Amino acid sequence: MKIHLTSVFVDDQEKALRFYTDVLGFVKQHDVPVGTDRWLTVVSPEDPDGTALLLEPSGHPAVQPYRSALVQDGIPATSFAVDDVRAEFERLSGLGVYFTQEPLEMGPVTTAVLDDTCGNLIQIVHGA
C-alpha cells in the first residue's frame, strides 16, 4: 500500500494553483470542473506519477475552524521534502514567500514553515 493522493484545503483554487506551480514548482496534473469547483491536482515534476496533492476547496463548515486552529498553533497542514531547506528558504524568500519558521536544525532534520497564501502553513524538510 502507498499514498496515492493527499490534499490541502484552499480558499481560492486558482490562486492556489498559481502558488503551488509558479512559486513552489509543482506541475498541474488534473483540472476537471466539478460543479462550481474543480478536481485540481498537482504533482512533483520529479515524480509525475507519484503522490498527487489535491487543492481542495475549503467550503465545508468544518474546514475554517480546523485550519484556523492549526495556523494559530503553528502546525503545518502538510510537509514537503526538499534537497536543501536553507537553499529553498532563500529561493522562496526571494520570491516573496512568508515563512513563519526560518530553517531550524533538529538533529539530523532541518525544517522551515511557510504560509501558502491560501490558508495553510506548509513545512519543508530535509534529513532523516
CSV table of C-alpha atoms in Angstrom, one decimal:
chain,number,residue,atom,x,y,z
A,1,MET,CA,0.0,0.0,0.0
A,2,LYS,CA,1.2,3.5,-0.7
A,3,ILE,CA,-0.2,7.0,-0.5
A,4,HIS,CA,-1.8,7.9,-3.9
A,5,LEU,CA,-3.5,11.3,-3.1
A,6,THR,CA,-3.4,13.8,-0.3
A,7,SER,CA,-5.0,17.2,0.0
A,8,VAL,CA,-4.8,20.7,1.4
A,9,PHE,CA,-7.9,22.9,1.8
A,10,VAL,CA,-7.5,26.2,-0.1
A,11,ASP,CA,-9.6,29.4,-0.1
A,12,ASP,CA,-9.2,30.0,-3.8
A,13,GLN,CA,-8.3,27.2,-6.2
A,14,GLU,CA,-6.9,29.5,-8.9
A,15,LYS,CA,-4.7,31.4,-6.5
A,16,ALA,CA,-3.6,28.1,-5.0
A,17,LEU,CA,-2.7,26.7,-8.4
A,18,ARG,CA,-0.6,29.7,-9.2
A,19,PHE,CA,1.2,29.5,-5.9
A,20,TYR,CA,1.8,25.7,-5.9
A,21,THR,CA,3.0,25.7,-9.6
A,22,ASP,CA,4.6,29.2,-10.2
A,23,VAL,CA,6.2,29.5,-6.7
A,24,LEU,CA,6.7,26.0,-5.3
A,25,GLY,CA,7.4,24.4,-8.6
A,26,PHE,CA,4.8,21.6,-8.8
A,27,VAL,CA,3.0,20.9,-12.1
A,28,LYS,CA,-0.7,20.7,-12.8
A,29,GLN,CA,-1.9,17.1,-13.1
A,30,HIS,CA,-5.7,17.3,-13.3
A,31,ASP,CA,-8.1,20.2,-13.7
A,32,VAL,CA,-11.6,18.9,-14.0
A,33,PRO,CA,-14.7,21.0,-13.4
A,34,VAL,CA,-16.9,19.7,-10.6
A,35,GLY,CA,-19.9,21.9,-10.2
A,36,THR,CA,-18.6,25.4,-9.2
A,37,ASP,CA,-15.3,23.9,-8.0
A,38,ARG,CA,-12.6,21.8,-9.7
A,39,TRP,CA,-10.8,18.5,-9.1
A,40,LEU,CA,-7.4,20.2,-9.2
A,41,THR,CA,-4.3,18.2,-8.5
A,42,VAL,CA,-0.6,19.0,-8.7
A,43,VAL,CA,2.4,16.7,-8.6
A,44,SER,CA,6.2,17.0,-8.4
A,45,PRO,CA,7.9,17.4,-11.8
A,46,GLU,CA,10.4,14.9,-10.4
A,47,ASP,CA,7.7,12.2,-9.9
A,48,PRO,CA,4.7,13.0,-12.1
A,49,ASP,CA,3.2,9.5,-11.4
A,50,GLY,CA,3.8,9.8,-7.7
A,51,THR,CA,1.6,11.1,-4.9
A,52,ALA,CA,-0.7,13.9,-6.1
A,53,LEU,CA,-1.8,16.9,-4.0
A,54,LEU,CA,-5.5,17.9,-4.3
A,55,LEU,CA,-6.1,21.6,-3.9
A,56,GLU,CA,-9.4,21.0,-2.2
A,57,PRO,CA,-12.0,23.8,-1.9
A,58,SER,CA,-12.4,25.0,1.7
A,59,GLY,CA,-16.2,25.4,1.6
A,60,HIS,CA,-17.1,22.7,4.2
A,61,PRO,CA,-18.1,24.3,7.5
A,62,ALA,CA,-15.6,22.2,9.5
A,63,VAL,CA,-12.6,23.5,7.4
A,64,GLN,CA,-12.3,27.0,8.7
A,65,PRO,CA,-12.2,26.2,12.4
A,66,TYR,CA,-9.8,23.3,11.7
A,67,ARG,CA,-7.4,25.4,9.6
A,68,SER,CA,-7.6,28.4,11.9
A,69,ALA,CA,-6.6,26.2,14.9
A,70,LEU,CA,-3.7,24.7,13.0
A,71,VAL,CA,-2.4,28.1,11.9
A,72,GLN,CA,-2.9,29.7,15.3
A,73,ASP,CA,-0.8,26.9,16.9
A,74,GLY,CA,1.8,27.0,14.1
A,75,ILE,CA,1.0,23.4,12.9
A,76,PRO,CA,1.7,22.7,9.2
A,77,ALA,CA,-1.1,21.2,7.2
A,78,THR,CA,1.4,19.0,5.4
A,79,SER,CA,5.1,18.6,4.7
A,80,PHE,CA,7.2,18.6,1.5
A,81,ALA,CA,10.7,17.1,1.2
A,82,VAL,CA,13.4,19.2,-0.4
A,83,ASP,CA,17.0,18.6,-1.1
A,84,ASP,CA,18.2,21.6,0.9
A,85,VAL,CA,15.9,23.5,3.3
A,86,ARG,CA,18.2,26.6,3.5
A,87,ALA,CA,18.6,26.9,-0.3
A,88,GLU,CA,14.8,26.5,-0.7
A,89,PHE,CA,14.2,29.0,2.0
A,90,GLU,CA,16.4,31.6,0.2
A,91,ARG,CA,14.8,30.9,-3.2
A,92,LEU,CA,11.3,31.1,-1.9
A,93,SER,CA,12.0,34.2,0.3
A,94,GLY,CA,13.4,35.9,-2.8
A,95,LEU,CA,10.0,35.2,-4.4
A,96,GLY,CA,8.2,36.9,-1.6
A,97,VAL,CA,7.1,33.8,0.3
A,98,TYR,CA,6.5,34.5,4.0
A,99,PHE,CA,8.0,32.0,6.5
A,100,THR,CA,6.6,31.5,10.0
A,101,GLN,CA,9.6,29.5,10.9
A,102,GLU,CA,13.0,30.0,9.3
A,103,PRO,CA,15.3,27.0,8.8
A,104,LEU,CA,15.7,25.1,12.1
A,105,GLU,CA,18.1,22.2,12.6
A,106,MET,CA,16.8,19.5,14.9
A,107,GLY,CA,19.4,16.8,15.0
A,108,PRO,CA,19.6,15.2,11.5
A,109,VAL,CA,16.5,17.1,10.3
A,110,THR,CA,16.2,20.7,9.0
A,111,THR,CA,12.7,22.2,8.7
A,112,ALA,CA,11.2,25.6,7.8
A,113,VAL,CA,7.5,26.5,7.7
A,114,LEU,CA,5.9,28.8,5.1
A,115,ASP,CA,2.5,30.4,4.5
A,116,ASP,CA,0.9,29.1,1.3
A,117,THR,CA,-1.3,32.3,0.9
A,118,CYS,CA,-4.3,30.0,0.7
A,119,GLY,CA,-4.9,29.4,4.4
A,120,ASN,CA,-2.3,26.9,5.3
A,121,LEU,CA,1.1,26.5,6.8
A,122,ILE,CA,3.4,24.2,4.9
A,123,GLN,CA,6.6,22.6,6.2
A,124,ILE,CA,9.6,21.9,4.1
A,125,VAL,CA,12.0,19.3,5.4
A,126,HIS,CA,15.3,17.6,4.6
A,127,GLY,CA,17.0,14.9,6.5
A,128,ALA,CA,16.2,11.6,8.3
